[in-house]
Tab-separated table of C-alpha atoms in Angstrom:
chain	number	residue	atom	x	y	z
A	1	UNK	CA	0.000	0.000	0.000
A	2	UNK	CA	1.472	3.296	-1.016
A	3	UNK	CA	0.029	6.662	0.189
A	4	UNK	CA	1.483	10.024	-1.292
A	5	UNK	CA	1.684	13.163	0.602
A	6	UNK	CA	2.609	16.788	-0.770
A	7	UNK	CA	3.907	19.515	1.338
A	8	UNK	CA	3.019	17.804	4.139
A	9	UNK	CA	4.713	17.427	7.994
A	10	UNK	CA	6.205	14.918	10.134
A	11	UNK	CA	2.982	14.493	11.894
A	12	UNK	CA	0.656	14.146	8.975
A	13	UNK	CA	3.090	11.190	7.800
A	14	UNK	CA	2.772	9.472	11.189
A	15	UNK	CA	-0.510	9.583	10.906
A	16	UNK	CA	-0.623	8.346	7.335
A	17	UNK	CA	1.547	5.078	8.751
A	18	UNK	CA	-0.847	4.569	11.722
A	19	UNK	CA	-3.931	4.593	8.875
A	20	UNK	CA	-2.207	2.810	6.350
A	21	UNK	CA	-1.238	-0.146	9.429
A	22	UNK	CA	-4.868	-0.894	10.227
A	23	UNK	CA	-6.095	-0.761	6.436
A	24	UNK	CA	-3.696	-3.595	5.551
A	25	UNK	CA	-4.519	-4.960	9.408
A	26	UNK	CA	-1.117	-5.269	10.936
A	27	UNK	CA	-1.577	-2.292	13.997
A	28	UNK	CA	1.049	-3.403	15.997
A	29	UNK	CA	4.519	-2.032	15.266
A	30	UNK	CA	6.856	-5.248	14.972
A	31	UNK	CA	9.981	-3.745	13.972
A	32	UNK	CA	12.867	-4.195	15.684
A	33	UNK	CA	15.294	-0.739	14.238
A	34	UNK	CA	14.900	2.490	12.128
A	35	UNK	CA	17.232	2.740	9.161
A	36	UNK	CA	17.937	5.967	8.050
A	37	UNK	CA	19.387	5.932	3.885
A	38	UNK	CA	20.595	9.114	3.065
A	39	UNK	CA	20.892	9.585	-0.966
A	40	UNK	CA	20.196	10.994	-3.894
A	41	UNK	CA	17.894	10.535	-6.281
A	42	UNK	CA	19.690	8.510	-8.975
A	43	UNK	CA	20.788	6.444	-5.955
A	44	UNK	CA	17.601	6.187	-3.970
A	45	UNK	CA	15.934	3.271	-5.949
A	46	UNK	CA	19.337	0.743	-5.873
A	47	UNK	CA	19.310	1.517	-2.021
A	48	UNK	CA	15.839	0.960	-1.387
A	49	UNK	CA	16.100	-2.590	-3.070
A	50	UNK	CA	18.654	-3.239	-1.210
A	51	UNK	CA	17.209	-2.048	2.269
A	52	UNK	CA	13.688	-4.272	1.789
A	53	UNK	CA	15.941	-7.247	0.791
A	54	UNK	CA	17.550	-6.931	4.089
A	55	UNK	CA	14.703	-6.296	6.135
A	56	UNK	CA	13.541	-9.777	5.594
A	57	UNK	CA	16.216	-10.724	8.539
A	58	UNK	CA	15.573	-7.200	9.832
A	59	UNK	CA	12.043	-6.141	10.126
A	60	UNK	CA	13.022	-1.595	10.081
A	61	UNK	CA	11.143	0.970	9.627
A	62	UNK	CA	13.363	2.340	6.639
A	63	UNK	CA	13.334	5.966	6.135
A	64	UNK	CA	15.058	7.370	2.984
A	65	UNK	CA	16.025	11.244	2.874
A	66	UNK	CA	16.870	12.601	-0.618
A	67	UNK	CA	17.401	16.512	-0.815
A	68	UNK	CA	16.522	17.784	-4.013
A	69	UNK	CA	18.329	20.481	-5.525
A	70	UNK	CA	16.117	23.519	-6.082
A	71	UNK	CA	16.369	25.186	-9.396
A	72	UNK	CA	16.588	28.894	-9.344
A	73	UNK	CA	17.890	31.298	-6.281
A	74	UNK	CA	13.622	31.488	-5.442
A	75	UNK	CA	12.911	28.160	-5.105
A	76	UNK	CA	16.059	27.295	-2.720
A	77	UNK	CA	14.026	30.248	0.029
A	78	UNK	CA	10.651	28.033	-0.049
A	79	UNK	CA	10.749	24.572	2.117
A	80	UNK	CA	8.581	21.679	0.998
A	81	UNK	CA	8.365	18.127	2.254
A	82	UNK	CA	6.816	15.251	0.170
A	83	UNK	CA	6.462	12.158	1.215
A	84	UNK	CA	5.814	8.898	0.344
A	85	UNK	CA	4.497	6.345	2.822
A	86	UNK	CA	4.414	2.669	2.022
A	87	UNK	CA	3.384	-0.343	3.779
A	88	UNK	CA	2.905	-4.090	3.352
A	89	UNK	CA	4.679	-6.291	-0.131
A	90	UNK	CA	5.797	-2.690	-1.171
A	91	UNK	CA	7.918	-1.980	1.816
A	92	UNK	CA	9.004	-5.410	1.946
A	93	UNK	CA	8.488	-6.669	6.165
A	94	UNK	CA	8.889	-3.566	7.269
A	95	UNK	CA	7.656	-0.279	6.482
A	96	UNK	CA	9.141	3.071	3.931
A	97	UNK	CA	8.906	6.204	4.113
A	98	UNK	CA	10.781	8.214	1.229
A	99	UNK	CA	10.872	12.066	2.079
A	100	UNK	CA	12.262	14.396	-0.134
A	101	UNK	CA	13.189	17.557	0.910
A	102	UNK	CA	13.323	20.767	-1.117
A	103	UNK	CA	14.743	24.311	-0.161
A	104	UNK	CA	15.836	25.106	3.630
A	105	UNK	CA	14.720	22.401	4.809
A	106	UNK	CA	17.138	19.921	3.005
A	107	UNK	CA	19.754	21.579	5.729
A	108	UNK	CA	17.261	20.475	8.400
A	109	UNK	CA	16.767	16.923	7.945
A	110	UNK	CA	16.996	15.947	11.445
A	111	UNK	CA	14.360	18.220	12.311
A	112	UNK	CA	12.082	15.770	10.450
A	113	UNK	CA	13.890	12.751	10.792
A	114	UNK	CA	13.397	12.936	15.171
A	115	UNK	CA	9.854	12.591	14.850
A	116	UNK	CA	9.553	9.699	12.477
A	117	UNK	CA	12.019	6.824	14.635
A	118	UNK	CA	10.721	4.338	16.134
A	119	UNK	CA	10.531	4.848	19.730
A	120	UNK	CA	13.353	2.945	22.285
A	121	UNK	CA	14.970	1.286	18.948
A	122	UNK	CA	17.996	1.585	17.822
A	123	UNK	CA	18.733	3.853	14.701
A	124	UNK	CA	21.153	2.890	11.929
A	125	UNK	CA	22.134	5.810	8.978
A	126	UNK	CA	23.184	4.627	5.808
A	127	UNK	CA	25.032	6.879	3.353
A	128	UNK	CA	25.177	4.458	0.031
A	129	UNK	CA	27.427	7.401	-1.580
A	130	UNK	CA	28.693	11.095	-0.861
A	131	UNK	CA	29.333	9.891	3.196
A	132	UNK	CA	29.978	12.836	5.007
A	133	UNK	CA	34.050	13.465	6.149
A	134	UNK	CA	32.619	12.869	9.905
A	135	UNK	CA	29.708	10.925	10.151
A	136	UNK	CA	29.218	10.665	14.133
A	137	UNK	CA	29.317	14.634	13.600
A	138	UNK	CA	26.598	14.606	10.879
A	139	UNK	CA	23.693	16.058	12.067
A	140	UNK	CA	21.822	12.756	10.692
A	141	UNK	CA	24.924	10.611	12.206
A	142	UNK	CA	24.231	11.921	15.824
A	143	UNK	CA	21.251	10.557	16.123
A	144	UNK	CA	22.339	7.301	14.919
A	145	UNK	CA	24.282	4.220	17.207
A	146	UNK	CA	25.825	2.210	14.288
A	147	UNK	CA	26.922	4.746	10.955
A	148	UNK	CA	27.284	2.871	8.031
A	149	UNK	CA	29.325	4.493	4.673
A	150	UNK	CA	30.865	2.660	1.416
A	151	UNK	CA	34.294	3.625	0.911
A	152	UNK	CA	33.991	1.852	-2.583
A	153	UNK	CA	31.134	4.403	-4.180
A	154	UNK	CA	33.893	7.656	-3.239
A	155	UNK	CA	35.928	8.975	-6.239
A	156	UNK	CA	38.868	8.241	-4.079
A	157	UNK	CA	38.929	5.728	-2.396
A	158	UNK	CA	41.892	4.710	-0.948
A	159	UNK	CA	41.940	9.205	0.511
A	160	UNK	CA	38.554	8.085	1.950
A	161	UNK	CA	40.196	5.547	3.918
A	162	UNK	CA	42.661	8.191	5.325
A	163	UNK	CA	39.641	10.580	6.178
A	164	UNK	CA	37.788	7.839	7.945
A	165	UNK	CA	40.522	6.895	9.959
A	166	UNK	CA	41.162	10.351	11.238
A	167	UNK	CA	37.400	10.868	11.683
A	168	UNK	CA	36.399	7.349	13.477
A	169	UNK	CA	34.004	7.291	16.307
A	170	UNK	CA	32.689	3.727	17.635
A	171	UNK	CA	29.790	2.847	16.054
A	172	UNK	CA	31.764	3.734	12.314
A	173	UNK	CA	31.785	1.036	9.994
A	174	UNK	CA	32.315	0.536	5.920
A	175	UNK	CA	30.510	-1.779	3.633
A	176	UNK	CA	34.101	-2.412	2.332
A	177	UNK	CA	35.042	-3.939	5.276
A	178	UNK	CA	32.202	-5.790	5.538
A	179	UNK	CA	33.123	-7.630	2.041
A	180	UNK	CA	35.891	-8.995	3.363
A	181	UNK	CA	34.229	-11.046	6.372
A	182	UNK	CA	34.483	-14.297	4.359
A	183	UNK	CA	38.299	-13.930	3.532
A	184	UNK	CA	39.257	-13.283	6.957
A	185	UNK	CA	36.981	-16.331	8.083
A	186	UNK	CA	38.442	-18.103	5.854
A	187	UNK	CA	42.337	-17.015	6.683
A	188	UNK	CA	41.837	-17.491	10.480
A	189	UNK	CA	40.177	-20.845	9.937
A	190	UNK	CA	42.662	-21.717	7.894
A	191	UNK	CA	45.776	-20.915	10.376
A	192	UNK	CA	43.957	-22.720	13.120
A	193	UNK	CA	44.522	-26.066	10.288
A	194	UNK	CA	48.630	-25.744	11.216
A	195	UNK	CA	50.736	-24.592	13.905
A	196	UNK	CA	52.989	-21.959	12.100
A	197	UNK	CA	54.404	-18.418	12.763
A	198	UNK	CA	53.450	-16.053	9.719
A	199	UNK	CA	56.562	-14.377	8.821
A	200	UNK	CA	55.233	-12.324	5.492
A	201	UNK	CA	52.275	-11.379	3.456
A	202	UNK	CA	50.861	-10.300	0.557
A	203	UNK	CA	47.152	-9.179	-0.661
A	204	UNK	CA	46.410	-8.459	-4.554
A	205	UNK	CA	43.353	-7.153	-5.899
A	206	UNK	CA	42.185	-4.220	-7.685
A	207	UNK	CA	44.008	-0.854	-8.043
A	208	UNK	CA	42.062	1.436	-6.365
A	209	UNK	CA	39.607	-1.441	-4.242
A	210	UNK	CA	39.562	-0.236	-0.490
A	211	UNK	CA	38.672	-3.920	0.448
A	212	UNK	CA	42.077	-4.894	-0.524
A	213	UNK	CA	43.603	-2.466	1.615
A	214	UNK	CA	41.715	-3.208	4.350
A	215	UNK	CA	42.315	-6.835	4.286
A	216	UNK	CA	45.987	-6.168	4.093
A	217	UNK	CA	46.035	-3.738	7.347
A	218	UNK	CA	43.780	-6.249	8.784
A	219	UNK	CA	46.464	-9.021	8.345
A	220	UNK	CA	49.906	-6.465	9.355
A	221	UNK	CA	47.489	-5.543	11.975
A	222	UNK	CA	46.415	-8.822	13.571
A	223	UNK	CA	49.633	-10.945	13.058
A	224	UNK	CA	52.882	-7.900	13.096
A	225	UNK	CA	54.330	-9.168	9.993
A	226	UNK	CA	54.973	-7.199	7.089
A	227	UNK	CA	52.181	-7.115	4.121
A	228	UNK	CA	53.051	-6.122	0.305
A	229	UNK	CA	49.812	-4.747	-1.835
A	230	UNK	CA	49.723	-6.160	-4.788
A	231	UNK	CA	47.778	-5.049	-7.757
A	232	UNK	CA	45.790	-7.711	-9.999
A	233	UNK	CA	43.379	-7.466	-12.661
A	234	UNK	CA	40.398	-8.080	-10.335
A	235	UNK	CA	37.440	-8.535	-9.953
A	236	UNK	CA	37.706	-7.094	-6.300
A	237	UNK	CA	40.167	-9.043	-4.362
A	238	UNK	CA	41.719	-12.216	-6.231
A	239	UNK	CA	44.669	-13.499	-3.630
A	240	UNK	CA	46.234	-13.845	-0.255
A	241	UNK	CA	49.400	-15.519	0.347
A	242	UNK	CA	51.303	-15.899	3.736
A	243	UNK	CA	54.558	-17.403	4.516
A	244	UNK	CA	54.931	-19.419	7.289
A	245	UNK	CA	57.753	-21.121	9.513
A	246	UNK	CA	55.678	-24.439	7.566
A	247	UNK	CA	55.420	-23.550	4.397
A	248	UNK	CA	52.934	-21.192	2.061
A	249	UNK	CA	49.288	-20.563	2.493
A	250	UNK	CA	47.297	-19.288	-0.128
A	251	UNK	CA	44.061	-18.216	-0.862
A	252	UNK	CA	43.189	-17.538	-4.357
A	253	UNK	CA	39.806	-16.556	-6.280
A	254	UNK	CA	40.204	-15.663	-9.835
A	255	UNK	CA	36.869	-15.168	-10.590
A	256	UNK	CA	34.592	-13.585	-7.899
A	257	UNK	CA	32.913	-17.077	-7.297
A	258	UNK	CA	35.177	-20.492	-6.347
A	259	UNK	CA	38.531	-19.847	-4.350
A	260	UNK	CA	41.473	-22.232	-3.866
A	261	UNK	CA	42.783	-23.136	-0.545
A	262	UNK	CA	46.416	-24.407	-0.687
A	263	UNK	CA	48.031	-25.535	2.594
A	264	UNK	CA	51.152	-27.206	2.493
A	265	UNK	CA	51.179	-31.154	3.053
A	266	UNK	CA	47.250	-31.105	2.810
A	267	UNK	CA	45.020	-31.191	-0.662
A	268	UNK	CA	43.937	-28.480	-2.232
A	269	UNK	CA	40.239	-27.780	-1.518
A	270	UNK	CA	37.755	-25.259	-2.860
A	271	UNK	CA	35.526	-22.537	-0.830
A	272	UNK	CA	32.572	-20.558	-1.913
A	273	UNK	CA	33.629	-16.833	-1.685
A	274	UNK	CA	31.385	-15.234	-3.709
A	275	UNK	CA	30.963	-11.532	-4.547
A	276	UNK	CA	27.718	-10.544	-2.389
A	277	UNK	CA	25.129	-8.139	-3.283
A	278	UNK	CA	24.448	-4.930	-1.105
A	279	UNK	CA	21.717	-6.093	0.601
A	280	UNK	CA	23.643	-9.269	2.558
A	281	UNK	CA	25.900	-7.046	2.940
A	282	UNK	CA	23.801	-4.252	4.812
A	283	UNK	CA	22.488	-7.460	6.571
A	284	UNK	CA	25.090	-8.743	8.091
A	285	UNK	CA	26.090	-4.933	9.518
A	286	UNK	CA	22.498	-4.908	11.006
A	287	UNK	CA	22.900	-7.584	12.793
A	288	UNK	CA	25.430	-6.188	15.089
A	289	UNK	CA	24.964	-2.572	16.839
A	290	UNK	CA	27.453	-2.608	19.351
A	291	UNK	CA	31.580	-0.993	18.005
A	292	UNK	CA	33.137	-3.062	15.534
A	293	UNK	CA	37.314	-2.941	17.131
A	294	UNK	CA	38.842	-4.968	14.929
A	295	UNK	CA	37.474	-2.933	11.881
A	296	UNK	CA	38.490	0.245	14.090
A	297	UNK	CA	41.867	-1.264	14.890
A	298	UNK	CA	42.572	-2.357	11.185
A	299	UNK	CA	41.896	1.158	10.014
A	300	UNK	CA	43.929	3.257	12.306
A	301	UNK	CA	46.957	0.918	11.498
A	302	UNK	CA	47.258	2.785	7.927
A	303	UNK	CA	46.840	2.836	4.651
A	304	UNK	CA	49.988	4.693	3.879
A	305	UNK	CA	52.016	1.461	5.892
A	306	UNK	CA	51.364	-0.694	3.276
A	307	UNK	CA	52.956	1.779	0.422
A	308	UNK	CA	55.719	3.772	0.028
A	309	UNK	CA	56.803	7.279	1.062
A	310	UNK	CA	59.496	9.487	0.424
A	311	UNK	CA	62.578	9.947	2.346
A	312	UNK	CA	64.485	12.918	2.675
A	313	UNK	CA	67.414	14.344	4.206
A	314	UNK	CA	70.204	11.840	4.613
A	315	UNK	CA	68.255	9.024	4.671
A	316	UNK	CA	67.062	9.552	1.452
A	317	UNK	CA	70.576	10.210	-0.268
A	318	UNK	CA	71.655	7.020	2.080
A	319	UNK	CA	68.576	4.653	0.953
A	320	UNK	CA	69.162	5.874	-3.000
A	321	UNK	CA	72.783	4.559	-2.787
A	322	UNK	CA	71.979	1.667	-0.694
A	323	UNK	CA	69.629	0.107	-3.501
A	324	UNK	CA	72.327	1.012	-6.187
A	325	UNK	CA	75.355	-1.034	-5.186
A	326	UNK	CA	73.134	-4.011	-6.452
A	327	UNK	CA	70.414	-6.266	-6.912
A	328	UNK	CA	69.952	-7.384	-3.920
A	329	UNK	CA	66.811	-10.073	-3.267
A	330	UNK	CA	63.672	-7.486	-3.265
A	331	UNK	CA	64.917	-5.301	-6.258
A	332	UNK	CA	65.066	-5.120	-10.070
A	333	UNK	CA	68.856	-4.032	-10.015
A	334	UNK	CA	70.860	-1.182	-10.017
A	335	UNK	CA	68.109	0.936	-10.498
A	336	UNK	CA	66.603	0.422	-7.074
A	337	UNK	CA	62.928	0.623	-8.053
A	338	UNK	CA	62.267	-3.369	-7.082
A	339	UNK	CA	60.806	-1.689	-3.733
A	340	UNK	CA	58.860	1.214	-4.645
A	341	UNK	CA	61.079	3.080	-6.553
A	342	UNK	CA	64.397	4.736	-5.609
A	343	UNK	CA	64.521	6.659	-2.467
A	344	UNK	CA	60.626	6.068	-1.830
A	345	UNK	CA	59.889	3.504	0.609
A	346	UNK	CA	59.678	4.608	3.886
A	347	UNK	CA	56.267	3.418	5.129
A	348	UNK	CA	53.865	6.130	7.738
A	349	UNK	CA	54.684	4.412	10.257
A	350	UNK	CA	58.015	6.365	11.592
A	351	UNK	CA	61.471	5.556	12.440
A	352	UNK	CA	60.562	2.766	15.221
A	353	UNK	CA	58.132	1.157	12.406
A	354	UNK	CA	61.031	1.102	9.734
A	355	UNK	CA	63.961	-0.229	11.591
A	356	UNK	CA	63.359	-4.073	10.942
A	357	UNK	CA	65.253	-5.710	8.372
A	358	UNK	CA	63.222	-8.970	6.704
A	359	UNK	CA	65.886	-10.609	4.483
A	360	UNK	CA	63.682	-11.691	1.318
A	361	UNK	CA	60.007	-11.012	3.140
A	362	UNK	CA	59.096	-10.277	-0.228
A	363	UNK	CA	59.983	-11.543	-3.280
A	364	UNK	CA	59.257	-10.264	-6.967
A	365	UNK	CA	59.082	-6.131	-7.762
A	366	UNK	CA	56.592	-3.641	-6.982
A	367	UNK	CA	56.033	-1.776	-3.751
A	368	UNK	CA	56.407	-4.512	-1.555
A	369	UNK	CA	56.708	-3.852	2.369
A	370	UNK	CA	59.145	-6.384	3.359
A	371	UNK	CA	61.137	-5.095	0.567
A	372	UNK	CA	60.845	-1.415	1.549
A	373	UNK	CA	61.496	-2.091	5.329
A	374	UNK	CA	64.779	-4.142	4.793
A	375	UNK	CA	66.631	-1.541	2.595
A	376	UNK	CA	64.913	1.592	4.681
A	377	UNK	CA	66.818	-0.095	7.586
A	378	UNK	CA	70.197	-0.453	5.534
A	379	UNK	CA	70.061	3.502	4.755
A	380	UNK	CA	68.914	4.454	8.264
A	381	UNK	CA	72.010	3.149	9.745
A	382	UNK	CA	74.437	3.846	6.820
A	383	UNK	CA	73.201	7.680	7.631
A	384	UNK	CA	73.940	7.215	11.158
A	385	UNK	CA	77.009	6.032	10.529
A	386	UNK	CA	76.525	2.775	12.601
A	387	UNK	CA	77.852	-0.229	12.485
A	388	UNK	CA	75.678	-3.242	10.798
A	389	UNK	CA	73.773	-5.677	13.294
A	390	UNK	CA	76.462	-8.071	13.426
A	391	UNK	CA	79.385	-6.321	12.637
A	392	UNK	CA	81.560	-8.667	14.759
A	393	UNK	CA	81.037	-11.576	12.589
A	394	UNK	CA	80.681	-9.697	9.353
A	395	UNK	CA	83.221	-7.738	6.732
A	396	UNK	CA	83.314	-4.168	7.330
A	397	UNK	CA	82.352	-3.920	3.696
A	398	UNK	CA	79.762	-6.247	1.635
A	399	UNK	CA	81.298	-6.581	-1.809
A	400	UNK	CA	79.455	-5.204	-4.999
A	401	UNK	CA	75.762	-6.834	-5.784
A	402	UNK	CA	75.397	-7.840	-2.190
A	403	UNK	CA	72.030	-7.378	-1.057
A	404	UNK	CA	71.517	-4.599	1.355
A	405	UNK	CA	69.481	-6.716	3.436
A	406	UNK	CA	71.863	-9.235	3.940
A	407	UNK	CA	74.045	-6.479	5.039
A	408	UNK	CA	71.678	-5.267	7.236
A	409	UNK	CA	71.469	-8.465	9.077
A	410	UNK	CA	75.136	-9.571	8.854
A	411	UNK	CA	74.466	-12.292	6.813
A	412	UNK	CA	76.604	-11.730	4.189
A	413	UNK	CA	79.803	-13.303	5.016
A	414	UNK	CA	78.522	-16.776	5.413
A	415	UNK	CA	75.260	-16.383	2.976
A	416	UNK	CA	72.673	-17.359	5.432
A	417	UNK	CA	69.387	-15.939	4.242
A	418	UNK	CA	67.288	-17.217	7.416
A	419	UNK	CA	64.529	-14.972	7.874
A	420	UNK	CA	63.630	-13.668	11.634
A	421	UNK	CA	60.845	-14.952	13.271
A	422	UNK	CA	57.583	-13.258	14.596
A	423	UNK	CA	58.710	-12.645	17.972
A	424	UNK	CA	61.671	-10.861	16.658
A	425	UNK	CA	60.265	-8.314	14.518
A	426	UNK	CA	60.230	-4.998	15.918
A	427	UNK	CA	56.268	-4.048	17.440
A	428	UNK	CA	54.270	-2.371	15.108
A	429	UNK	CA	53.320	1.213	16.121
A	430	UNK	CA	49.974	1.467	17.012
A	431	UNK	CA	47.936	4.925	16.324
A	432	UNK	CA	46.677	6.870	19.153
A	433	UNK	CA	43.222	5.432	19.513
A	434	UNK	CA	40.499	8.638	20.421
């Protein structure tokens, strides 16, 4: 049942609910949240979809604001509300109001909004594109316990990231995090299989996926090893390899549908990760209300500790003629771009976060971490003029086309490439959490 209402108020659309209730001859209110959506018109229809599909776990009164632009400098000074009220197989289990707000009003939203929750349930917002830079600060947002945004729909993603770690309140959460639930299921689950220490990573998906990233600062997070970003043709996230003290794990979907669990000394076995639609995933957020840590945690670790930065000073001139003397395990050459180019891969994290050498975390070229970390080391010390780890057992000088990691570790007198275990990589430094 749909009932339409023109320049109406928040009252008159109660009212039209409370009616429209008893015609169908459900009275009683047997929803269990309100979900606020928080879109635009060429937007609203997708999200609606995807809101009634979910309210079939989630019986909500679903409320969707969309503030229409007003065309000329006249019709921006006059405030009108419309409304459309729907109930029963057209608001799927719940029940839909779509307002649309024109003029001054638009900047008032809440001022509608409060009177149309549900009373003494919880409120969820949804912002299915153009989230605000602070959510919890949104004047929708406050009124919300559980803010949910999609990093994926911004123009930049991987800057959103950065802006929603700076901006996090509890209750903050991103449908691209929530895409990766199954792949870090399936990762933990598959640890628990063998008793290991996880001495590298790396993720690959998609360029510019914010998934990927946050799977990867999930992992550097959660298990203090280094993690190298790799960049795949897609779709979305395609592999996850670890190396352990027992061999390689790996975790690859080529395809969006099947993946392939490898575990050394077991069979190979496939897994149904399949790309989800919006409305499991707006599901599965609703069914928890309370702050999501781990997703918190993950997010404040960095985005910019999985890449490269630039050095300057004397560590830069240091780290540019560190990678030049030679190959070395992690580079291309000479040119010393097999990390992230020459002179550019000191991760966010700071000194402390830099100092660890990982002889061969990472092998291959690209901007990998392990890679970065190991000859960032090498130049920090060759520009503090200090001796190398082990300089009792080791020349004073590695010859030419020595690796500088193996210098770093003292390792390159007698050629032993064994990499350091967990417990002796340095501890990774945490942001300040608000």
């Amino acid at each position: 049942m749909k009932t339409d209402l023109t320049d109406t108020t928040a009252s008159k659309i109660n009212k039209a609910l409370v009616k429209a209730r008893r015609a169908i001859g459900t009275p009683a209110v047997g929803m269990v949240l309100t979900l606020v959506i928080v879109t635009d018109e060429e937007n609203a229809y997708d999200a609606l979809k995807s809101a009634n599909d979910a309210s079939r776990e989630h019986p909500s009164r679903t409320i969707v604001v969309i503030k229409r632009v007003s065309r000329s400098p006249r019709d921006r000074t006059k405030s009108r509300l419309d409304a459309e009220v729907r109930v029963g197989a057209d608001a799927g289990t719940g029940e839909t109001v779509v307002l649309r707000l024109y003029g001054e009003v638009a900047d008032h939203a809440q001022s509608v909004v409060l009177p149309l929750l549900l009373p003494d349930a919880p409120v969820v917002v949804w912002w299915p594109v153009n989230a605000p830079l602070d959510p919890a600060r949104d004047p929708l947002g406050a009124l919300a316990q559980r803010r949910v945004t999609d990093s994926y729909a911004a123009e930049k993603p991987i800057d959103e990231l950065r802006v929603r770690a700076e901006n996090y309140e509890p209750g903050d959460t991103d449908l691209a995090w929530t895409r990766i639930t199954p792949w870090r299921s399936m990762l933990a689950a598959a640890l628990d299989q063998v008793d290991c220490e996880v001495i590298s990573a790396e993720v690959q998906g998609e360029q510019y996926n914010p998934s990927v990233e946050l799977l990867a600062m999930w992992l550097a997070d959660r298990l203090h090893v280094h993690v190298r970003r790799g960049v795949s043709a897609g779709p979305g996230l395609n592999e996850v390899r670890m190396l352990t003290s027992t061999g390689p794990i790996r975790l690859y979907r080529p395809n969006g549908g099947l993946a392939l669990l490898t575990l050394e000394d077991q069979p190979d076995r496939a897994v149904a990760l399949k790309r989800r639609e919006t409305s499991e995933l707006l599901a599965e957020e609703l069914r928890r209300l309370d702050p999501d840590d781990t997703y918190a945690s993950a997010l404040r670790f960095g985005v910019d500790r999985l890449g490269g930065g630039g050095l300057s000073g004397a560590q830069g001139s240091a780290l540019t003629a560190a990678t030049a003397t030679g190959s070395g395990s992690e580079g291309t050459g000479a040119s010393g771009t097999g990390a992230s180019g020459a002179g550019s891969v000191a991760p966010a994290g700071g000194p402390g976060y830099a100092s660890a050498s990982v002889p061969g975390a990472v092998s291959g070229s690209g901007p990998g971490l392990g890679a970065a970390v190991a000859s960032a080391a090498s130049a920090a010390r060759a520009a503090a003029a200090l001796p190398p780890a082990a300089s009792s057992s080791a020349p004073s000088s590695a010859p030419s086309g020595t690796s500088g990691t193996e210098e770093s570790t003292g390792s390159a007198g007698d050629g032993d490439s064994e990499r350091p275990t967990p417990a002796q990589m340095p501890p990774v430094k945490k942001a300040a959490t608000s």
